[in-house]
PDB file of C-alpha atoms and ligand atoms in Angstrom:
ATOM      1  CA  MET A   1      -5.112 -20.560   5.970  1.00 75.00           C
ATOM      2  CA  SER A   2      -5.150 -16.760   7.738  1.00 84.00           C
ATOM      3  CA  ASP A   3      -3.520 -14.146   5.911  1.00 88.00           C
ATOM      4  CA  LEU A   4      -0.832 -13.972   8.523  1.00 90.00           C
ATOM      5  CA  GLU A   5       0.133 -17.291   7.684  1.00 91.00           C
ATOM      6  CA  GLN A   6      -0.226 -16.871   3.756  1.00 90.00           C
ATOM      7  CA  ILE A   7       2.034 -13.776   3.987  1.00 91.00           C
ATOM      8  CA  SER A   8       4.237 -15.804   6.562  1.00 93.00           C
ATOM      9  CA  LEU A   9       4.366 -18.963   3.716  1.00 93.00           C
ATOM     10  CA  GLU A  10       5.075 -16.254   1.038  1.00 89.00           C
ATOM     11  CA  LEU A  11       8.117 -14.817   2.710  1.00 92.00           C
ATOM     12  CA  GLU A  12       9.958 -18.124   3.782  1.00 94.00           C
ATOM     13  CA  ALA A  13       9.161 -19.557   0.350  1.00 93.00           C
ATOM     14  CA  ARG A  14      11.377 -16.283  -1.154  1.00 92.00           C
ATOM     15  CA  GLY A  15      13.798 -17.418   1.496  1.00 94.00           C
ATOM     16  CA  TYR A  16      13.085 -14.802   4.586  1.00 94.00           C
ATOM     17  CA  ARG A  17      13.115 -15.934   7.978  1.00 93.00           C
ATOM     18  CA  VAL A  18       9.369 -15.194   9.788  1.00 94.00           C
ATOM     19  CA  THR A  19      10.567 -14.295  13.270  1.00 94.00           C
ATOM     20  CA  PRO A  20       8.251 -13.836  15.748  1.00 94.00           C
ATOM     21  CA  SER A  21       8.792  -9.692  15.486  1.00 94.00           C
ATOM     22  CA  ARG A  22       8.078  -9.949  11.654  1.00 94.00           C
ATOM     23  CA  ARG A  23       4.911 -12.088  12.601  1.00 94.00           C
ATOM     24  CA  ALA A  24       3.797  -9.137  15.231  1.00 94.00           C
ATOM     25  CA  VAL A  25       4.465  -6.244  12.360  1.00 95.00           C
ATOM     26  CA  ILE A  26       2.393  -8.734   9.901  1.00 94.00           C
ATOM     27  CA  ALA A  27      -0.300  -9.088  12.446  1.00 93.00           C
ATOM     28  CA  ALA A  28      -0.340  -5.326  13.190  1.00 93.00           C
ATOM     29  CA  ILE A  29      -0.476  -4.476   9.596  1.00 93.00           C
ATOM     30  CA  LEU A  30      -3.545  -6.912   9.324  1.00 92.00           C
ATOM     31  CA  ALA A  31      -5.471  -5.679  12.237  1.00 91.00           C
ATOM     32  CA  ARG A  32      -5.276  -1.938  10.490  1.00 89.00           C
ATOM     33  CA  LYS A  33      -8.653  -1.406   8.379  1.00 82.00           C
ATOM     34  CA  ASN A  34      -7.663   1.308   6.098  1.00 84.00           C
ATOM     35  CA  HIS A  35      -3.610   2.613   6.029  1.00 91.00           C
ATOM     36  CA  PHE A  36      -1.393   3.935   8.046  1.00 95.00           C
ATOM     37  CA  ALA A  37       1.653   5.415   8.482  1.00 96.00           C
ATOM     38  CA  ALA A  38       4.763   3.604   9.645  1.00 96.00           C
ATOM     39  CA  ASP A  39       5.510   5.765  12.681  1.00 95.00           C
ATOM     40  CA  GLU A  40       1.966   4.949  13.846  1.00 94.00           C
ATOM     41  CA  LEU A  41       2.220   1.053  13.278  1.00 95.00           C
ATOM     42  CA  ALA A  42       5.536   1.210  15.136  1.00 95.00           C
ATOM     43  CA  LYS A  43       3.867   2.778  18.211  1.00 93.00           C
ATOM     44  CA  ARG A  44       1.073   0.114  18.068  1.00 89.00           C
ATOM     45  CA  CYS A  45       3.172  -2.831  17.342  1.00 88.00           C
ATOM     46  CA  ARG A  46       4.660  -4.345  20.981  1.00 85.00           C
ATOM     47  CA  GLY A  47       6.178  -7.575  19.483  1.00 87.00           C
ATOM     48  CA  ALA A  48       8.790  -5.434  17.385  1.00 92.00           C
ATOM     49  CA  GLY A  49      11.038  -2.211  17.682  1.00 93.00           C
ATOM     50  CA  ARG A  50      10.967   0.239  15.454  1.00 95.00           C
ATOM     51  CA  ALA A  51      13.452  -0.461  13.278  1.00 96.00           C
ATOM     52  CA  THR A  52      12.013  -4.064  12.617  1.00 95.00           C
ATOM     53  CA  VAL A  53       8.651  -2.334  11.963  1.00 96.00           C
ATOM     54  CA  PHE A  54      10.134  -0.167   9.509  1.00 96.00           C
ATOM     55  CA  ARG A  55      12.430  -2.569   7.831  1.00 95.00           C
ATOM     56  CA  THR A  56       9.347  -5.286   7.547  1.00 96.00           C
ATOM     57  CA  ILE A  57       6.974  -2.815   5.549  1.00 96.00           C
ATOM     58  CA  ARG A  58      10.225  -1.934   3.483  1.00 95.00           C
ATOM     59  CA  LEU A  59      10.225  -5.754   2.459  1.00 94.00           C
ATOM     60  CA  LEU A  60       6.546  -6.324   2.698  1.00 94.00           C
ATOM     61  CA  ASN A  61       5.986  -3.420   0.063  1.00 93.00           C
ATOM     62  CA  ASP A  62       9.274  -5.026  -2.139  1.00 90.00           C
ATOM     63  CA  LEU A  63       7.246  -8.393  -1.983  1.00 88.00           C
ATOM     64  CA  GLY A  64       3.755  -6.539  -3.250  1.00 88.00           C
ATOM     65  CA  VAL A  65       2.406  -7.478  -0.180  1.00 90.00           C
ATOM     66  CA  VAL A  66       1.550  -4.071   1.001  1.00 94.00           C
ATOM     67  CA  CYS A  67       1.189  -1.535  -0.943  1.00 94.00           C
ATOM     68  CA  ARG A  68       2.555   2.335  -0.059  1.00 95.00           C
ATOM     69  CA  VAL A  69       0.297   5.295  -1.222  1.00 95.00           C
ATOM     70  CA  LEU A  70       1.448   8.921  -1.100  1.00 95.00           C
ATOM     71  CA  MET A  71      -1.269  10.954   0.386  1.00 94.00           C
ATOM     72  CA  ASP A  72      -1.945  14.329  -1.436  1.00 92.00           C
ATOM     73  CA  ASP A  73       0.919  16.077   1.140  1.00 92.00           C
ATOM     74  CA  GLY A  74       3.330  13.782  -0.276  1.00 92.00           C
ATOM     75  CA  SER A  75       3.535  11.650   3.034  1.00 94.00           C
ATOM     76  CA  PRO A  76       3.649   7.673   2.225  1.00 95.00           C
ATOM     77  CA  ARG A  77       0.752   5.570   4.140  1.00 95.00           C
ATOM     78  CA  TYR A  78       1.046   1.690   4.081  1.00 96.00           C
ATOM     79  CA  LEU A  79      -2.126  -0.397   3.215  1.00 92.00           C
ATOM     80  CA  VAL A  80      -2.488  -4.639   2.718  1.00 90.00           C
ATOM     81  CA  SER A  81      -2.289  -5.111  -1.126  1.00 88.00           C
ATOM     82  CA  ARG A  82      -4.606  -6.943  -3.553  1.00 78.00           C
ATOM     83  CA  SER A  83      -3.217  -8.986  -6.190  1.00 75.00           C
ATOM     84  CA  GLY A  84      -2.156  -7.454  -9.660  1.00 82.00           C
ATOM     85  CA  HIS A  85      -1.379  -3.860 -10.881  1.00 88.00           C
ATOM     86  CA  HIS A  86      -3.572  -1.154  -9.545  1.00 92.00           C
ATOM     87  CA  HIS A  87      -3.936   2.096  -8.378  1.00 94.00           C
ATOM     88  CA  HIS A  88      -5.328   3.974  -5.676  1.00 94.00           C
ATOM     89  CA  LEU A  89      -8.106   6.858  -5.475  1.00 95.00           C
ATOM     90  CA  VAL A  90      -7.187   9.131  -2.268  1.00 96.00           C
ATOM     91  CA  CYS A  91      -9.726  11.279  -0.915  1.00 96.00           C
ATOM     92  CA  THR A  92      -8.346  14.222   0.418  1.00 95.00           C
ATOM     93  CA  GLU A  93     -11.384  15.217   2.547  1.00 95.00           C
ATOM     94  CA  CYS A  94     -11.326  11.861   4.792  1.00 94.00           C
ATOM     95  CA  GLY A  95      -7.788  10.248   3.694  1.00 92.00           C
ATOM     96  CA  THR A  96      -9.628   6.799   2.788  1.00 92.00           C
ATOM     97  CA  VAL A  97      -8.191   4.970   0.230  1.00 93.00           C
ATOM     98  CA  GLN A  98      -9.601   3.313  -2.229  1.00 92.00           C
ATOM     99  CA  ASP A  99      -7.994   0.263  -4.787  1.00 91.00           C
ATOM    100  CA  LEU A 100      -8.769   0.619  -8.505  1.00 90.00           C
ATOM    101  CA  ASP A 101      -8.702  -2.129 -10.103  1.00 85.00           C
ATOM    102  CA  GLN A 102      -8.028  -1.490 -13.572  1.00 82.00           C
ATOM    103  CA  CYS A 103      -4.933   0.732 -15.178  1.00 89.00           C
ATOM    104  CA  ALA A 104      -6.267   3.830 -16.252  1.00 83.00           C
ATOM    105  CA  VAL A 105      -3.276   4.590 -18.406  1.00 91.00           C
ATOM    106  CA  SER A 106      -2.074   1.628 -20.198  1.00 90.00           C
ATOM    107  CA  GLY A 107      -3.496   2.940 -23.424  1.00 92.00           C
ATOM    108  CA  ALA A 108      -1.818   6.440 -23.159  1.00 94.00           C
ATOM    109  CA  LEU A 109       1.853   4.129 -22.043  1.00 94.00           C
ATOM    110  CA  ARG A 110       1.728   2.480 -24.829  1.00 95.00           C
ATOM    111  CA  GLU A 111       1.580   5.974 -26.939  1.00 96.00           C
ATOM    112  CA  ILE A 112       4.611   7.429 -24.763  1.00 96.00           C
ATOM    113  CA  ALA A 113       6.566   4.195 -25.494  1.00 97.00           C
ATOM    114  CA  ASP A 114       6.420   4.311 -29.164  1.00 97.00           C
ATOM    115  CA  ALA A 115       6.600   8.383 -29.454  1.00 97.00           C
ATOM    116  CA  SER A 116       9.562   8.249 -26.967  1.00 97.00           C
ATOM    117  CA  GLY A 117      11.335   5.237 -28.168  1.00 97.00           C
ATOM    118  CA  TYR A 118      11.552   4.148 -24.101  1.00 97.00           C
ATOM    119  CA  GLU A 119      10.821   0.400 -22.977  1.00 96.00           C
ATOM    120  CA  ILE A 120       8.434   1.500 -20.345  1.00 94.00           C
ATOM    121  CA  GLU A 121       9.184  -0.714 -17.164  1.00 93.00           C
ATOM    122  CA  GLY A 122       7.028   0.810 -14.808  1.00 92.00           C
ATOM    123  CA  HIS A 123       4.944   3.648 -13.529  1.00 94.00           C
ATOM    124  CA  TRP A 124       3.280   5.336 -10.534  1.00 91.00           C
ATOM    125  CA  LEU A 125       0.002   7.001 -10.238  1.00 92.00           C
ATOM    126  CA  GLU A 126      -2.629   7.869  -7.341  1.00 94.00           C
ATOM    127  CA  LEU A 127      -5.759   9.618  -8.254  1.00 95.00           C
ATOM    128  CA  TYR A 128      -6.789  12.462  -6.004  1.00 97.00           C
ATOM    129  CA  GLY A 129     -10.188  13.837  -5.186  1.00 97.00           C
ATOM    130  CA  ARG A 130     -13.284  13.335  -3.338  1.00 97.00           C
ATOM    131  CA  CYS A 131     -15.197  10.289  -2.329  1.00 96.00           C
ATOM    132  CA  ALA A 132     -18.940   9.560  -2.787  1.00 96.00           C
ATOM    133  CA  ALA A 133     -19.727  10.047   0.862  1.00 96.00           C
ATOM    134  CA  CYS A 134     -17.596  13.185   1.244  1.00 96.00           C
ATOM    135  CA  ARG A 135     -19.508  14.537  -2.198  1.00 96.00           C
ATOM    136  CA  ALA A 136     -22.996  13.538  -0.421  1.00 95.00           C
ATOM    137  CA  LYS A 137     -22.102  15.003   3.037  1.00 93.00           C
ATOM    138  CA  ALA A 138     -20.923  18.372   0.816  1.00 88.00           C
ATOM    139  CA  ALA A 139     -24.410  18.202  -0.977  1.00 87.00           C
ATOM    140  CA  VAL A 140     -26.605  17.857   2.179  1.00 85.00           C
ATOM    141  CA  SER A 141     -24.798  20.854   3.834  1.00 78.00           C
ATOM    142  CA  ALA A 142     -24.734  23.350   0.935  1.00 68.00           C
TER     143      ALA A 142
HETATM  144 ZN1   ZN B 201      -2.962  -1.079  -3.492  1.00 52.03          ZN
HETATM  145 ZN1   ZN B 202     -13.894  11.046   1.665  1.00 52.03          ZN
HETATM  146 ZN1   ZN B 203      -1.249   0.943 -14.314  1.00 52.03          ZN
END
């Protein structure tokens, strides 16, 4: 089964109709290699209007199909999600976004919950820095 079919089935299973324009948005998302801005996708996606593109991205984000990543300047980008709780490593030089499988802060969250009496329901964490490729490039030119 293609990713497009899989996502379509997932939407239908949750009671959403997969209209041709929604399908076009999903296909456009799957064609992207790395992250994208909603605006940029709207320009490339011929099968759907701008509002539909934005709404579909939001829906897919709510369903966990697409991740929202905040770049270091605060602007949101989207990329196809991998399943399960994870975080992102964002390179501030080349803009590459990499998934980080493990949750780096689960221990700290338990301590915060204990100390504050909160039942913590969620958190958001992006890690910014320079990726291995950018660091290697910098070392060569130095
Ligand atoms: Zn992700
Ligand atoms: Zn980089
Ligand atoms: Zn986490």
